[in-house]
């Protein structure tokens, strides 16, 4: 396939979509490549349609929301014309499952227990939960991906994994799986850190090998649907975090969201949708999650259906010194033809941080190519 573009964005997760959106808005000739057929990266929303027991549910396989205090994703949503689809969390507060009972947790404590890094300015605002709580989109996080892709469809090239990057006469030459190549004046790599590390190191920046120090933790989420009358009572808050260590006394559920109470429109009337974060288990993670949740939430009978998503490389965590290493690589890149890195592997794992990272990379590239 012959692709010609001034700027190639590799990776169509939120960071790459935000970068391509910014470039396209500025009138740049952009191509957006992804190794997968589906845009969105870790954003996966399923809305099973048609008559049947799955109709009317919104199932998130990856992120399900973001802190209302984070502006970047909301600004992009407004720019993309879907500001009206932003929805606030319905409930507030979360609990700790002690192994015997659910106890209320202070705001922000659930994230801390899960090891999620919340910026300190945002953390301080969590003291006022409903005002500064979480937000999502009316029919799931995919709303934003769909709005961006509506504009970017003509330049989106699915199933085009980048396998190599080398300097060209004017800019860069990218090798793609299948053997074809693309030349571009500028490149944005909005890829997982390990993929960007290999490409940038191969393009002559030895310091970029440290980008591969970012550890991506595996994660499995299981969504389970029930009739409301299968639950002893509607639980309080948006979910719980388990105090049990993984594997301890067979505990599988690490945390759980009451999706149908957390955001509007996640389940049809008379139904409940629960999403569990499950640690490594022998056998079916949905069966393990249901068995535990039945005891914790007083659920009778079997789930109507379940859907598991496994992320062998899920949320990234940085080692000490990460920001310095990323800054050193970026400094080195300023001495080469326009090349930028963006995304969760570098600038923060939250969806809003990814949007910010992608847009900033695009603005930097636009400056360098003089658009
Ligand atoms: C289970 C789960 C729950 C989460 N929940 C939340 C949440 O509630 N709130 C929140 O803020 N964040 C959450 N996150 C984190 C957030 O979803 C991610 O950090 C963010 O979506 C990453 O976006 P990205 O664009 O940087 O990377 P990705 O979404 O990983 O996109 C990278 C893209 O690059 C493509 N790619 C890879 N290699 C190549 C290659 N060689 N050539 C071309 N393309 C390539 C991939 O196919 C992918 O599409 C969650 C993550 C997980 C896994």
XYZ file of C-alpha atoms and ligand atoms in Angstrom:
424
model
C 0.000 0.000 0.000
C 1.428 3.392 -0.938
C 0.900 5.971 1.780
C 2.130 9.500 1.330
C 1.829 11.970 4.177
C 3.651 14.917 5.679
C 3.167 13.535 9.179
C 2.688 9.893 10.113
C 1.114 9.141 13.491
C 1.776 5.550 14.524
C -0.734 4.196 17.068
C -4.458 4.984 17.075
C -5.085 4.789 20.803
C -6.321 7.963 22.498
C -2.862 9.586 22.322
C -2.478 8.912 18.593
C -6.078 9.900 17.812
C -5.638 13.164 19.727
C -2.370 13.866 17.882
C -3.868 13.095 14.464
C -6.921 15.217 15.311
C -4.727 18.196 16.196
C -2.646 17.805 13.030
C -5.680 17.382 10.806
C -7.337 20.433 12.362
C -4.236 22.477 11.514
C -4.511 21.327 7.897
C -1.496 18.988 7.935
C -1.410 16.041 5.556
C -1.539 13.197 8.082
C -1.671 9.402 7.983
C -2.719 7.478 11.118
C -1.424 3.905 11.246
C -2.269 1.162 13.711
C -1.147 -2.437 13.943
C -4.742 -3.458 14.754
C -7.875 -3.222 12.590
C -9.736 -1.369 15.334
C -8.891 2.187 16.449
C -8.982 3.148 20.138
C -6.179 1.012 21.609
C -7.127 0.272 25.216
C -10.526 1.955 24.784
C -12.966 -0.883 24.124
C -16.701 -0.374 24.608
C -19.225 -3.001 23.620
C -22.903 -2.162 23.181
C -24.520 -5.459 22.340
C -27.521 -4.639 20.179
C -30.663 -6.304 18.948
C -33.353 -8.042 20.969
C -31.984 -10.388 23.609
C -30.682 -10.437 27.120
C -27.621 -8.306 26.266
C -29.619 -5.447 24.715
C -29.268 -2.080 26.431
C -25.972 -2.724 28.246
C -22.770 -0.696 27.808
C -19.732 -2.829 28.599
C -16.273 -1.321 29.046
C -13.261 -3.564 28.510
C -10.648 -0.879 29.238
C -11.102 2.586 30.781
C -14.609 3.474 31.949
C -14.122 7.120 32.941
C -11.796 9.876 34.077
C -11.510 12.423 36.837
C -13.843 15.352 36.247
C -10.998 17.639 37.331
C -8.893 16.573 34.309
C -9.597 19.051 31.520
C -7.818 17.683 28.452
C -10.109 14.823 27.467
C -13.150 17.034 28.020
C -11.717 19.829 25.875
C -11.074 17.354 23.088
C -14.619 16.019 23.413
C -15.990 19.550 23.082
C -13.726 20.267 20.099
C -14.959 17.058 18.488
C -18.565 18.188 18.986
C -19.567 15.676 21.678
C -19.341 17.868 24.794
C -23.046 17.126 25.292
C -22.268 13.419 25.678
C -20.161 13.927 28.822
C -21.920 12.344 31.810
C -21.256 12.671 35.539
C -20.978 9.785 37.938
C -24.302 9.061 39.600
C -23.083 7.692 42.900
C -20.104 8.585 45.040
C -17.915 6.823 47.544
C -16.350 3.395 47.521
C -15.795 0.619 50.028
C -13.100 -1.707 51.275
C -13.864 -5.431 51.300
C -12.107 -6.575 54.453
C -12.770 -10.241 53.730
C -15.771 -10.128 56.086
C -17.629 -6.913 55.324
C -17.672 -3.759 53.178
C -16.420 -0.652 55.001
C -16.570 2.909 53.612
C -13.314 4.355 52.208
C -12.270 8.014 52.149
C -12.309 9.564 48.644
C -9.058 8.913 46.802
C -8.153 5.988 49.084
C -9.480 3.420 46.611
C -7.120 4.695 43.908
C -4.218 4.691 46.366
C -4.944 1.062 47.327
C -4.947 0.091 43.646
C -1.650 1.913 43.118
C -3.192 4.387 40.656
C -1.151 7.582 40.505
C -3.436 10.610 40.794
C -1.783 14.021 40.272
C -1.597 15.880 43.607
C -3.704 18.842 42.434
C -6.426 16.462 41.306
C -6.085 14.359 44.472
C -6.752 17.402 46.635
C -9.992 18.036 44.764
C -11.223 14.524 45.427
C -12.247 15.734 48.873
C -15.391 17.091 47.202
C -16.528 13.926 45.446
C -19.655 14.873 43.542
C -18.317 18.196 42.403
C -14.973 16.792 41.306
C -15.779 13.094 40.884
C -15.563 11.040 37.731
C -17.031 11.470 34.290
C -17.556 9.332 31.235
C -19.533 9.462 27.978
C -23.208 8.697 27.442
C -22.679 5.379 25.644
C -19.179 4.649 26.861
C -15.617 5.775 26.317
C -15.856 4.704 22.683
C -18.060 7.784 22.062
C -14.897 9.891 21.931
C -13.011 7.453 19.697
C -15.967 7.341 17.302
C -16.201 11.140 17.152
C -12.490 11.442 16.356
C -12.539 8.616 13.825
C -15.513 10.229 12.071
C -13.109 12.978 11.054
C -9.983 10.854 10.706
C -11.489 7.908 8.774
C -10.002 9.037 5.422
C -6.477 9.005 6.871
C -6.761 5.948 9.162
C -4.777 2.957 7.923
C -5.675 -0.147 9.966
C -3.478 -3.255 10.210
C -0.328 -1.269 9.421
C 2.116 -2.093 12.196
C 5.349 -0.111 12.131
C 8.355 -2.438 12.226
C 11.217 -0.027 11.568
C 12.140 3.650 11.489
C 15.155 5.117 9.681
C 16.278 8.583 8.570
C 15.350 9.432 4.964
C 16.475 12.228 2.664
C 13.721 14.450 3.991
C 12.383 13.141 7.291
C 11.807 9.469 8.020
C 11.185 6.144 6.350
C 8.888 3.755 8.201
C 8.833 0.040 7.438
C 5.447 -1.593 7.853
C 4.495 -5.204 8.438
C 3.895 -6.820 5.080
C 7.056 -5.210 3.694
C 5.827 -1.807 2.467
C 7.388 1.519 3.465
C 6.129 5.069 4.042
C 8.145 8.276 3.929
C 7.111 11.288 5.969
C 8.583 14.628 6.907
C 7.637 14.044 10.560
C 6.570 11.124 12.744
C 4.697 10.807 16.038
C 5.039 7.455 17.780
C 1.954 7.131 20.003
C 2.828 3.548 20.844
C 3.352 1.536 24.009
C 6.751 2.342 25.518
C 8.311 -0.980 24.577
C 7.379 -0.511 20.885
C 8.567 3.104 20.771
C 11.794 2.154 22.608
C 12.719 -0.340 19.902
C 11.911 1.989 17.003
C 13.630 5.082 18.427
C 16.710 3.115 19.499
C 16.881 1.636 15.998
C 16.638 5.144 14.541
C 19.909 6.083 16.258
C 18.961 7.204 19.796
C 20.632 4.684 22.178
C 19.172 6.425 25.286
C 15.689 5.417 24.088
C 16.311 1.821 25.193
C 15.503 3.014 28.750
C 11.921 3.687 27.638
C 11.529 -0.085 27.734
C 11.960 0.057 31.548
C 8.260 0.938 31.842
C 6.429 -2.102 33.233
C 2.993 -2.917 31.851
C 0.940 -4.939 34.339
C -1.427 -7.641 33.096
C -5.078 -7.082 33.879
C -8.334 -8.968 33.439
C -11.714 -7.313 33.749
C -14.934 -9.300 33.904
C -18.329 -7.698 33.346
C -21.268 -9.662 34.758
C -24.964 -8.941 34.168
C -27.751 -9.795 36.598
C -31.405 -9.015 37.125
C -31.729 -6.423 39.903
C -33.815 -8.851 41.956
C -30.861 -11.274 42.081
C -29.074 -8.834 44.430
C -30.070 -8.789 48.084
C -29.971 -4.941 47.966
C -28.431 -2.254 45.763
C -24.931 -1.685 47.187
C -23.804 1.778 48.325
C -21.284 3.822 46.327
C -19.528 3.058 43.046
C -17.671 -0.119 43.992
C -15.130 -1.659 46.323
C -11.459 -2.490 46.598
C -10.436 -5.767 48.199
C -7.990 -5.793 51.097
C -6.970 -9.362 50.263
C -3.619 -9.957 48.584
C -3.830 -11.641 45.188
C -4.098 -15.366 45.584
C -4.620 -15.057 49.350
C -7.223 -17.596 50.444
C -8.186 -18.009 46.798
C -9.331 -14.366 46.465
C -9.613 -13.417 42.786
C -11.466 -10.073 42.798
C -9.098 -7.187 43.400
C -11.641 -4.431 42.871
C -15.139 -4.052 41.555
C -17.255 -1.303 39.959
C -21.033 -1.161 40.222
C -21.167 0.023 36.603
C -24.953 0.419 36.544
C -24.887 2.657 39.612
C -21.707 4.516 38.640
C -22.730 6.009 35.268
C -26.126 6.440 33.608
C -27.300 4.055 30.903
C -24.950 1.133 31.602
C -27.750 -1.408 32.069
C -31.423 -1.531 31.028
C -34.062 -0.970 33.740
C -34.376 -3.873 36.163
C -30.795 -5.034 35.567
C -27.385 -4.688 37.192
C -23.959 -4.637 35.540
C -20.882 -5.299 37.664
C -17.279 -5.075 36.526
C -14.622 -6.935 38.476
C -10.861 -6.573 38.221
C -9.592 -10.100 38.593
C -6.093 -11.270 39.538
C -4.489 -14.385 38.047
C -6.854 -17.357 38.516
C -6.876 -21.008 37.496
C -9.793 -21.542 35.143
C -12.573 -19.207 34.064
C -12.128 -15.656 35.487
C -15.878 -14.964 35.105
C -16.805 -18.005 37.196
C -14.233 -17.039 39.857
C -15.491 -13.434 39.930
C -19.150 -14.482 40.184
C -18.451 -16.952 43.001
C -16.769 -14.231 45.085
C -19.211 -11.439 44.239
C -22.163 -13.657 45.099
C -20.842 -13.890 48.668
C -19.873 -10.224 48.996
C -22.989 -8.653 47.444
C -25.546 -11.341 48.272
C -26.245 -12.333 44.666
C -28.605 -15.247 44.037
C -28.397 -17.460 40.958
C -26.069 -17.221 37.970
C -25.156 -14.182 35.878
C -27.307 -13.644 32.785
C -24.062 -13.386 30.855
C -20.463 -12.363 31.386
C -17.716 -10.846 29.274
C -14.009 -10.976 30.122
C -11.261 -8.804 28.657
C -7.651 -9.767 29.198
C -4.870 -7.231 28.838
C -1.497 -9.018 28.883
C 0.078 -5.564 29.021
C -2.410 -3.241 30.739
C -1.653 -0.205 32.879
C 1.945 1.056 32.749
C 3.938 1.842 35.879
C 7.104 3.897 35.804
C 10.355 3.220 37.618
C 12.120 5.998 39.551
C 13.868 8.356 37.137
C 11.300 7.795 34.377
C 10.495 11.482 33.770
C 14.209 12.323 33.473
C 14.767 9.536 30.969
C 11.818 10.628 28.840
C 13.028 14.246 28.945
C 16.543 13.150 27.880
C 15.149 11.213 24.902
C 12.962 14.160 23.899
C 15.957 16.497 24.124
C 17.923 14.154 21.838
C 15.006 14.028 19.363
C 15.153 17.813 18.872
C 18.445 17.257 17.039
C 16.909 14.866 14.504
C 14.265 15.278 11.806
C 10.861 15.914 13.483
C 10.065 12.867 15.626
C 7.946 12.771 18.794
C 6.807 10.190 21.325
C 3.427 10.326 23.074
C 1.079 8.249 25.163
C 0.610 6.362 28.410
C 4.116 4.938 28.361
C 5.623 8.376 28.816
C 3.337 11.069 30.234
C 0.828 9.356 32.546
C -1.518 6.398 32.158
C -4.878 8.173 32.535
C -6.923 8.797 29.403
C -6.840 12.559 29.882
C -3.037 12.542 30.254
C -2.843 10.519 27.014
C -4.972 13.080 25.169
C -2.767 15.893 26.494
C 0.392 14.015 25.533
C -0.872 13.398 21.978
C -2.022 16.967 21.413
C 1.231 18.406 22.777
C 3.282 16.118 20.525
C 1.256 17.317 17.531
C 1.710 20.982 18.444
C 5.482 20.459 18.750
C 5.627 18.754 15.356
C 3.523 21.503 13.739
C 6.002 24.082 15.028
C 8.927 22.136 13.641
C 7.435 21.643 10.175
C 6.279 25.265 10.136
C 2.545 24.568 9.640
C -8.387 -2.522 32.106
C -7.984 -1.074 32.033
C -8.745 -0.119 32.683
C -8.369 1.231 32.619
N -9.170 2.149 33.243
C -8.873 3.455 33.124
C -9.793 4.430 33.603
O -10.877 4.101 34.096
N -9.449 5.738 33.483
C -8.280 6.138 32.883
O -8.028 7.345 32.805
N -7.417 5.233 32.357
C -7.679 3.909 32.444
N -6.853 2.981 31.876
C -5.621 3.444 31.200
C -5.894 4.010 29.807
O -6.953 3.323 29.193
C -4.646 3.861 28.904
O -3.480 4.266 29.588
C -4.794 4.706 27.630
O -6.006 4.393 26.966
C -3.588 4.444 26.719
O -3.718 5.215 25.536
P -2.500 5.284 24.511
O -2.999 5.934 23.277
O -1.297 5.871 25.156
O -2.092 3.757 24.238
P -2.927 2.553 23.641
O -4.373 2.707 23.882
O -2.224 1.332 24.136
O -2.707 2.700 22.065
C -1.513 2.315 21.433
C -1.861 1.865 20.017
O -0.646 1.522 19.342
C -0.904 0.399 18.523
N 0.385 -0.219 18.225
C 1.193 -0.952 19.042
N 2.328 -1.273 18.386
C 2.241 -0.734 17.148
C 3.114 -0.679 16.023
N 4.330 -1.271 16.041
N 2.714 -0.024 14.902
C 1.484 0.593 14.865
N 0.622 0.581 15.906
C 1.007 -0.062 17.026
C -1.842 -0.449 19.353
O -2.567 -1.345 18.517
C -2.735 0.610 19.988
O -3.891 0.865 19.222
C -7.203 1.630 31.900
C -6.438 0.652 31.238
C -6.816 -0.673 31.290
C -6.018 -1.711 30.537
